[in-house]
mmCIF file of C-alpha atoms and ligand atoms in Angstrom:
data_model
loop_
_atom_site.group_PDB
_atom_site.id
_atom_site.type_symbol
_atom_site.label_atom_id
_atom_site.label_comp_id
_atom_site.label_asym_id
_atom_site.label_seq_id
_atom_site.Cartn_x
_atom_site.Cartn_y
_atom_site.Cartn_z
ATOM 1 C CA MET A 172 74.545 38.935 77.916
ATOM 2 C CA ASN A 173 75.443 35.761 79.839
ATOM 3 C CA ASP A 174 74.469 33.363 77.132
ATOM 4 C CA PRO A 175 77.883 30.997 76.660
ATOM 5 C CA ARG A 176 77.488 31.161 72.856
ATOM 6 C CA PHE A 177 78.178 35.098 73.158
ATOM 7 C CA ALA A 178 81.429 34.949 75.294
ATOM 8 C CA GLY A 179 83.563 33.454 72.856
ATOM 9 C CA ILE A 180 86.709 31.066 72.726
ATOM 10 C CA GLY A 181 89.982 30.907 71.087
ATOM 11 C CA MET A 182 89.465 32.897 67.755
ATOM 12 C CA THR A 183 86.256 34.560 69.014
ATOM 13 C CA SER A 184 87.594 35.602 72.374
ATOM 14 C CA ALA A 185 87.986 38.848 74.257
ATOM 15 C CA ARG A 186 91.612 38.993 73.150
ATOM 16 C CA THR A 187 90.694 38.457 69.412
ATOM 17 C CA ARG A 188 88.113 41.020 69.675
ATOM 18 C CA ASP A 189 90.565 43.637 71.353
ATOM 19 C CA ARG A 190 93.037 43.195 68.504
ATOM 20 C CA LEU A 191 90.462 44.102 66.087
ATOM 21 C CA VAL A 192 89.336 47.269 68.306
ATOM 22 C CA GLN A 193 93.082 48.195 68.277
ATOM 23 C CA ARG A 194 93.286 47.819 64.380
ATOM 24 C CA LEU A 195 90.021 49.990 63.996
ATOM 25 C CA ARG A 196 91.749 52.719 66.336
ATOM 26 C CA GLU A 197 94.878 52.529 64.195
ATOM 27 C CA HIS A 198 92.664 53.013 61.306
ATOM 28 C CA GLY A 199 91.213 56.219 62.523
ATOM 29 C CA ILE A 200 87.741 55.032 64.488
ATOM 30 C CA THR A 201 87.905 57.596 67.719
ATOM 31 C CA ASN A 202 84.353 57.512 69.251
ATOM 32 C CA PRO A 203 84.522 55.389 72.527
ATOM 33 C CA ALA A 204 81.342 54.342 72.396
ATOM 34 C CA VAL A 205 81.352 52.818 69.034
ATOM 35 C CA LEU A 206 84.441 50.859 69.739
ATOM 36 C CA ASP A 207 82.868 49.634 72.902
ATOM 37 C CA ARG A 208 79.960 48.012 70.619
ATOM 38 C CA ILE A 209 82.560 46.655 68.538
ATOM 39 C CA ARG A 210 84.195 44.749 71.146
ATOM 40 C CA ASN A 211 81.020 43.867 72.862
ATOM 41 C CA VAL A 212 78.724 42.684 69.899
ATOM 42 C CA PRO A 213 79.579 38.920 69.143
ATOM 43 C CA ARG A 214 80.303 39.195 65.539
ATOM 44 C CA HIS A 215 80.994 35.529 65.091
ATOM 45 C CA ILE A 216 77.080 34.659 65.970
ATOM 46 C CA PHE A 217 76.225 36.860 62.541
ATOM 47 C CA VAL A 218 78.129 34.392 60.214
ATOM 48 C CA ASP A 219 77.807 30.867 59.501
ATOM 49 C CA GLU A 220 79.564 28.653 62.112
ATOM 50 C CA ALA A 221 81.895 27.597 59.458
ATOM 51 C CA LEU A 222 83.002 31.342 59.127
ATOM 52 C CA ALA A 223 83.047 31.803 62.957
ATOM 53 C CA SER A 224 87.155 31.914 63.551
ATOM 54 C CA ARG A 225 87.250 34.479 60.612
ATOM 55 C CA ALA A 226 84.515 36.788 62.664
ATOM 56 C CA TYR A 227 86.927 39.333 64.004
ATOM 57 C CA GLU A 228 89.096 39.618 61.127
ATOM 58 C CA ASP A 229 88.417 43.522 59.580
ATOM 59 C CA THR A 230 86.866 41.829 56.602
ATOM 60 C CA ALA A 231 83.364 41.275 54.620
ATOM 61 C CA LEU A 232 82.308 37.746 55.186
ATOM 62 C CA PRO A 233 79.402 36.082 53.014
ATOM 63 C CA ILE A 234 76.169 35.864 54.655
ATOM 64 C CA GLY A 235 74.244 33.783 51.848
ATOM 65 C CA PHE A 236 72.075 35.223 49.107
ATOM 66 C CA GLY A 237 75.130 36.706 47.459
ATOM 67 C CA GLN A 238 75.129 39.168 50.377
ATOM 68 C CA THR A 239 77.800 40.037 52.919
ATOM 69 C CA ILE A 240 78.352 41.020 56.619
ATOM 70 C CA SER A 241 79.847 44.456 56.134
ATOM 71 C CA GLN A 242 83.929 45.129 57.255
ATOM 72 C CA PRO A 243 83.953 45.992 60.859
ATOM 73 C CA TYR A 244 86.022 48.777 59.907
ATOM 74 C CA ILE A 245 83.213 50.349 57.456
ATOM 75 C CA VAL A 246 80.533 49.574 60.217
ATOM 76 C CA ALA A 247 82.492 51.521 62.782
ATOM 77 C CA ARG A 248 83.124 54.562 60.298
ATOM 78 C CA MET A 249 79.485 54.670 59.279
ATOM 79 C CA THR A 250 78.134 54.509 62.971
ATOM 80 C CA GLU A 251 81.061 57.333 64.045
ATOM 81 C CA ALA A 252 79.786 59.347 60.978
ATOM 82 C CA LEU A 253 76.150 59.093 61.677
ATOM 83 C CA LEU A 254 76.415 59.963 65.404
ATOM 84 C CA GLU A 255 78.652 63.033 64.972
ATOM 85 C CA GLY A 256 76.495 66.258 65.235
ATOM 86 C CA GLY A 257 74.706 65.257 68.412
ATOM 87 C CA PRO A 258 72.214 62.753 69.668
ATOM 88 C CA LEU A 259 69.682 61.039 67.330
ATOM 89 C CA ALA A 260 66.158 59.721 68.555
ATOM 90 C CA LYS A 261 64.882 57.984 65.422
ATOM 91 C CA VAL A 262 67.497 55.955 62.833
ATOM 92 C CA LEU A 263 66.243 54.629 59.418
ATOM 93 C CA GLU A 264 68.724 51.751 58.332
ATOM 94 C CA VAL A 265 68.352 50.400 54.677
ATOM 95 C CA GLY A 266 69.632 46.854 54.381
ATOM 96 C CA THR A 267 69.617 44.764 57.603
ATOM 97 C CA GLY A 268 71.418 42.100 56.140
ATOM 98 C CA CYS A 269 72.609 39.687 59.087
ATOM 99 C CA GLY A 270 71.880 42.661 61.566
ATOM 100 C CA TYR A 271 75.314 43.273 62.908
ATOM 101 C CA GLN A 272 75.199 46.924 61.807
ATOM 102 C CA THR A 273 71.970 47.063 63.328
ATOM 103 C CA ALA A 274 73.370 45.485 66.709
ATOM 104 C CA ILE A 275 76.318 47.865 66.779
ATOM 105 C CA LEU A 276 74.125 51.133 66.095
ATOM 106 C CA ALA A 277 70.882 50.297 68.255
ATOM 107 C CA PRO A 278 71.899 50.987 71.862
ATOM 108 C CA LEU A 279 73.762 54.323 70.891
ATOM 109 C CA VAL A 280 70.361 55.852 69.601
ATOM 110 C CA GLY A 281 66.930 56.181 70.480
ATOM 111 C CA ARG A 282 65.289 53.691 67.936
ATOM 112 C CA VAL A 283 66.083 52.101 64.880
ATOM 113 C CA TYR A 284 63.989 51.132 62.006
ATOM 114 C CA SER A 285 65.631 48.651 59.874
ATOM 115 C CA ILE A 286 64.263 47.570 56.199
ATOM 116 C CA GLU A 287 65.723 44.638 54.348
ATOM 117 C CA ARG A 288 64.553 43.152 51.002
ATOM 118 C CA ILE A 289 65.485 39.408 51.538
ATOM 119 C CA GLU A 290 63.107 38.137 53.988
ATOM 120 C CA ALA A 291 65.064 35.097 54.884
ATOM 121 C CA LEU A 292 68.115 37.546 56.006
ATOM 122 C CA LEU A 293 65.508 39.977 57.854
ATOM 123 C CA LYS A 294 64.244 36.803 60.023
ATOM 124 C CA ARG A 295 67.402 35.670 61.255
ATOM 125 C CA ALA A 296 68.481 38.861 61.853
ATOM 126 C CA ARG A 297 65.606 39.689 63.793
ATOM 127 C CA GLU A 298 66.572 36.509 65.932
ATOM 128 C CA ARG A 299 69.894 37.326 66.307
ATOM 129 C CA LEU A 300 68.655 40.913 68.012
ATOM 130 C CA LYS A 301 66.082 39.295 70.185
ATOM 131 C CA ASP A 302 68.888 36.804 71.551
ATOM 132 C CA LEU A 303 71.198 40.079 72.168
ATOM 133 C CA GLN A 304 68.083 41.536 74.296
ATOM 134 C CA ILE A 305 68.377 44.339 71.794
ATOM 135 C CA ARG A 306 64.797 45.818 71.897
ATOM 136 C CA ASN A 307 64.617 49.155 70.360
ATOM 137 C CA THR A 308 64.498 48.096 66.627
ATOM 138 C CA ARG A 309 61.626 47.527 64.354
ATOM 139 C CA PHE A 310 62.154 45.908 61.344
ATOM 140 C CA ARG A 311 60.309 45.582 57.831
ATOM 141 C CA HIS A 312 60.459 43.626 54.875
ATOM 142 C CA GLY A 313 60.504 45.703 51.915
ATOM 143 C CA ASP A 314 62.429 48.108 49.164
ATOM 144 C CA GLY A 315 64.046 50.525 51.430
ATOM 145 C CA THR A 316 64.826 52.972 48.696
ATOM 146 C CA GLN A 317 60.984 53.591 49.230
ATOM 147 C CA GLY A 318 61.943 54.613 53.181
ATOM 148 C CA TRP A 319 59.631 54.263 55.918
ATOM 149 C CA LYS A 320 57.247 57.128 55.516
ATOM 150 C CA THR A 321 55.097 56.516 58.214
ATOM 151 C CA GLN A 322 57.864 56.878 60.871
ATOM 152 C CA SER A 323 59.556 59.972 59.127
ATOM 153 C CA PRO A 324 61.302 62.064 59.713
ATOM 154 C CA PHE A 325 64.433 60.720 60.798
ATOM 155 C CA ASP A 326 67.302 62.179 62.453
ATOM 156 C CA GLY A 327 69.712 59.864 60.576
ATOM 157 C CA ILE A 328 69.691 57.507 57.708
ATOM 158 C CA LEU A 329 72.290 54.683 57.192
ATOM 159 C CA ILE A 330 72.282 52.933 53.831
ATOM 160 C CA ALA A 331 74.359 49.522 53.918
ATOM 161 C CA ALA A 332 73.897 49.212 49.856
ATOM 162 C CA ALA A 333 75.236 51.266 47.270
ATOM 163 C CA PRO A 334 72.739 53.132 45.019
ATOM 164 C CA LEU A 335 74.239 54.995 41.739
ATOM 165 C CA SER A 336 72.674 58.302 43.158
ATOM 166 C CA ILE A 337 71.249 59.036 46.177
ATOM 167 C CA PRO A 338 67.033 58.350 46.165
ATOM 168 C CA ASP A 339 65.436 61.502 46.711
ATOM 169 C CA VAL A 340 62.640 59.722 48.603
ATOM 170 C CA LEU A 341 65.304 59.213 51.281
ATOM 171 C CA ILE A 342 66.748 62.640 51.479
ATOM 172 C CA GLY A 343 63.084 63.633 52.058
ATOM 173 C CA GLN A 344 62.455 61.729 55.005
ATOM 174 C CA LEU A 345 65.521 63.321 56.703
ATOM 175 C CA ALA A 346 64.665 66.030 59.270
ATOM 176 C CA ILE A 347 66.363 69.204 59.509
ATOM 177 C CA GLY A 348 69.889 68.906 61.017
ATOM 178 C CA GLY A 349 69.435 64.786 60.259
ATOM 179 C CA ARG A 350 72.262 63.253 58.416
ATOM 180 C CA LEU A 351 72.367 60.350 56.146
ATOM 181 C CA ILE A 352 75.488 58.023 55.327
ATOM 182 C CA VAL A 353 75.528 56.281 52.369
ATOM 183 C CA PRO A 354 78.077 54.790 49.758
ATOM 184 C CA VAL A 355 77.454 56.233 46.242
ATOM 185 C CA GLY A 356 78.556 54.989 42.751
ATOM 186 C CA PRO A 357 79.079 52.078 40.475
ATOM 187 C CA GLU A 358 81.287 48.811 41.599
ATOM 188 C CA GLY A 359 84.732 49.890 41.738
ATOM 189 C CA GLU A 360 84.098 53.643 42.242
ATOM 190 C CA GLN A 361 82.056 54.001 45.356
ATOM 191 C CA GLN A 362 82.459 57.131 47.754
ATOM 192 C CA LEU A 363 81.031 57.291 51.114
ATOM 193 C CA VAL A 364 78.742 59.942 51.455
ATOM 194 C CA ARG A 365 77.568 62.246 54.458
ATOM 195 C CA LEU A 366 74.723 64.319 53.702
ATOM 196 C CA THR A 367 73.447 66.599 56.275
ATOM 197 C CA ARG A 368 69.987 68.405 55.713
ATOM 198 C CA ARG A 369 70.409 72.017 56.641
ATOM 199 C CA GLU A 370 66.981 74.545 56.686
ATOM 200 C CA GLN A 371 68.185 75.814 53.431
ATOM 201 C CA GLY A 372 69.664 72.916 51.197
ATOM 202 C CA ILE A 373 72.163 70.050 51.517
ATOM 203 C CA GLU A 374 75.652 70.022 53.069
ATOM 204 C CA ARG A 375 77.717 67.012 51.573
ATOM 205 C CA ARG A 376 80.957 65.607 52.737
ATOM 206 C CA MET A 377 82.886 62.891 51.066
ATOM 207 C CA LEU A 378 84.404 60.332 53.722
ATOM 208 C CA GLY A 379 86.653 58.000 51.245
ATOM 209 C CA ALA A 380 86.376 55.364 48.737
ATOM 210 C CA VAL A 381 84.204 51.990 49.758
ATOM 211 C CA ALA A 382 83.310 48.905 48.151
ATOM 212 C CA PHE A 383 79.634 47.949 49.057
ATOM 213 C CA VAL A 384 76.976 45.492 47.258
ATOM 214 C CA PRO A 385 74.383 47.595 45.091
ATOM 215 C CA LEU A 386 70.911 48.990 46.446
ATOM 216 C CA LEU A 387 68.455 47.226 44.300
ATOM 217 C CA GLY A 388 64.850 47.856 43.779
ATOM 218 C CA GLY A 389 62.184 45.705 44.686
ATOM 219 C CA THR A 390 62.031 42.727 47.248
ATOM 220 C CA GLY A 391 63.788 39.559 46.861
HETATM 221 N N1 SAH B 204 74.130 46.160 57.266
HETATM 222 C C1 SAH B 204 74.992 44.500 57.197
HETATM 223 C C2 SAH B 204 75.185 44.457 55.611
HETATM 224 C C3 SAH B 204 74.394 44.557 54.453
HETATM 225 S S1 SAH B 204 74.748 44.126 52.785
HETATM 226 C C4 SAH B 204 75.602 44.237 58.013
HETATM 227 O O1 SAH B 204 75.767 44.928 59.270
HETATM 228 O O2 SAH B 204 76.747 43.737 57.717
HETATM 229 C C5 SAH B 204 73.366 45.112 52.239
HETATM 230 C C6 SAH B 204 72.005 44.645 52.643
HETATM 231 O O3 SAH B 204 71.123 45.562 51.691
HETATM 232 C C7 SAH B 204 71.491 43.325 51.702
HETATM 233 O O4 SAH B 204 71.251 42.644 52.950
HETATM 234 C C8 SAH B 204 70.889 43.378 50.609
HETATM 235 O O5 SAH B 204 69.544 42.299 50.393
HETATM 236 C C9 SAH B 204 69.952 44.682 51.288
HETATM 237 N N2 SAH B 204 69.530 45.555 50.362
HETATM 238 C C10 SAH B 204 69.791 45.955 48.595
HETATM 239 N N3 SAH B 204 68.873 46.809 48.276
HETATM 240 C C11 SAH B 204 67.942 47.135 48.980
HETATM 241 C C12 SAH B 204 66.791 47.688 49.172
HETATM 242 N N4 SAH B 204 66.174 48.388 48.241
HETATM 243 N N5 SAH B 204 66.141 47.501 50.259
HETATM 244 C C13 SAH B 204 66.547 46.742 51.404
HETATM 245 N N6 SAH B 204 67.472 46.007 51.315
HETATM 246 C C14 SAH B 204 68.402 46.365 50.396
#
């Protein structure tokens, strides 16, 4: 991490990042490992250079192809919710996008399997994670609603785009005790949900209102 691009200056400096971490704390994020990742991952390299000065604002920003980099609070909230309940060896991520969420999560778990339907986004995400020397991640271009059967079951599944209802295929790829974090519902009415697969049945907890791009079928 000695690459000067990652250190940041001015609006991407350590002080600016500390302010973001402070804001997330005030909004209820408590997991110190998650807050550390938010401080250390250079979010400005995940957006267009023209938007770099806004990279540490707590907002979603455009990344092209009609997609966005998620709001840091949401990334932190989803990561914290996924980690709650013990260590995770294998995590499936649906909706790699620019790879920011992947970069926050990967060092906190054993391995991340990340699927994105837009090939150009996936290619750039892969390059960024390589630059950041994050190596415990495998990427796949494809339709995440089908999961990643050959690597299942997963201890955790994180879905970064909103389906109208939770795909049964993905619940089926969750290990016993595994957690699935997903925004569910139509635009304007989405709720973040945490499912835990138990020996008998599924436990469900609502985590609050959110706004995500839709989870689509097929590949782009
Ligand atoms: N995780 C990103 C945010 C991604 S936005 C971050 O760190 O900021 C959601 C992404 O999900 C978009 O890139 C979109 O192309 C992708 N997506 C939507 N439907 C999908 C599907 N069925 N399979 C895989 N990716 C999908």
